[in-house]
Coordinates of C-alpha atoms in Angstrom, one line a residue:
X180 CA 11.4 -26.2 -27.1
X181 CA 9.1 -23.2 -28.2
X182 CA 7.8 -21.1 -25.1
X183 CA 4.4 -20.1 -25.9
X184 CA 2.9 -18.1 -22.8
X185 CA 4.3 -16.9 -19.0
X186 CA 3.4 -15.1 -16.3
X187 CA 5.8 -13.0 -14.2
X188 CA 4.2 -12.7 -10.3
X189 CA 5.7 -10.6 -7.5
X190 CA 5.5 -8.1 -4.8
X191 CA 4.5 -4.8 -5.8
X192 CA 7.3 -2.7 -6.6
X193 CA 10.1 -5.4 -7.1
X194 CA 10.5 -4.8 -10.9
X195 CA 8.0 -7.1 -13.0
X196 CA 7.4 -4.1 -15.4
X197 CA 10.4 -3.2 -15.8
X198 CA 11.8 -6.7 -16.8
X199 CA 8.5 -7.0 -19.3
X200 CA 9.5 -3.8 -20.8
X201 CA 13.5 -4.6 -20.9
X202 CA 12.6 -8.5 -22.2
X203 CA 10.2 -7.7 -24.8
X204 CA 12.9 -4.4 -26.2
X205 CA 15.3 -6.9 -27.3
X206 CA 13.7 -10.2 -28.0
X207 CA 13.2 -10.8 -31.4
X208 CA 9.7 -12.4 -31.1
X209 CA 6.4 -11.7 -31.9
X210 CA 4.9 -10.4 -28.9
X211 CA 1.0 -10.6 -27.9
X212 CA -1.0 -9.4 -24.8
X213 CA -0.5 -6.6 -22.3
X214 CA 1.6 -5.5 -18.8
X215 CA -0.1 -2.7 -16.3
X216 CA 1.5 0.1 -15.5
X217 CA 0.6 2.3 -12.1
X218 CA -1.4 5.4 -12.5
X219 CA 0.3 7.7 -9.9
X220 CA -1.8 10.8 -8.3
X221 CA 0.1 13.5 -6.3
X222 CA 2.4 10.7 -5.2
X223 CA 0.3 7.9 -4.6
X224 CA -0.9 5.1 -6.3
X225 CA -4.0 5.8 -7.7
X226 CA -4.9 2.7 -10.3
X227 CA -3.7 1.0 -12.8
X228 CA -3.7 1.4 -16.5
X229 CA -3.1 -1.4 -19.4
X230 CA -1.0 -1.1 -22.2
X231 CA -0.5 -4.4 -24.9
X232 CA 2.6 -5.0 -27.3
X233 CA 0.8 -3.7 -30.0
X234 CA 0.4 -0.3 -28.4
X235 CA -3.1 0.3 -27.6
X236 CA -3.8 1.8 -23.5
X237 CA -6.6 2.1 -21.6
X238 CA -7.3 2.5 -18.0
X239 CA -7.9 -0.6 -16.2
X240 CA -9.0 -0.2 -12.5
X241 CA -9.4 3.1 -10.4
X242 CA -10.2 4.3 -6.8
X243 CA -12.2 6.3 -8.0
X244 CA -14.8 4.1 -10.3
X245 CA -17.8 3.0 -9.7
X246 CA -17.7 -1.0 -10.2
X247 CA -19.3 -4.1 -8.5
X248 CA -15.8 -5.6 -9.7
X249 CA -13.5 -4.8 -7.3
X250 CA -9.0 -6.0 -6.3
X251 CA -8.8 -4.3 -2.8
X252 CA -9.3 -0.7 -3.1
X253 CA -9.0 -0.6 -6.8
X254 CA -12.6 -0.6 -8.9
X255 CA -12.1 -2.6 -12.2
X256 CA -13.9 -1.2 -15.2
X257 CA -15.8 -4.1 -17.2
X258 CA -16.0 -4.6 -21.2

């Protein structure tokens, strides 16, 4: 059976990163799309920035922008 696509859900902190990051080190698959990572500001959690499997990053949502997108207190930026 060939896996094509899946999505790993969970409570923030509980690891689904991580495991993306572990899983994707040492499977021997061409890998497509992208995990978030937290941006951290003097401790806290200030947004969230994108990075995909071929390398490329970008900031993804903010407190601090200026969206009418919007997950809880986190502006999204849009293409």
């Amino acid at each position: 059976m060939e896996v094509k696509n899946f999505l790993i859900t969970g409570l923030p902190g509980c690891g689904k990163t991580t495991l993306i990051k572990e899983l994707s080190s040492v499977i021997p698959i061409n890998k497509k799309g992208f995990f978030t990572e937290e941006i951290r500001e003097k401790g806290k959690r200030a947004g969230f920035k994108i990075i995909t499997f071929d390398g490329k990053q970008g900031i993804f949502a903010h407190q601090i922008f200026i969206s009418p997108y919007r997950v809880s207190k986190y502006s999204v930026l849009s293409a």
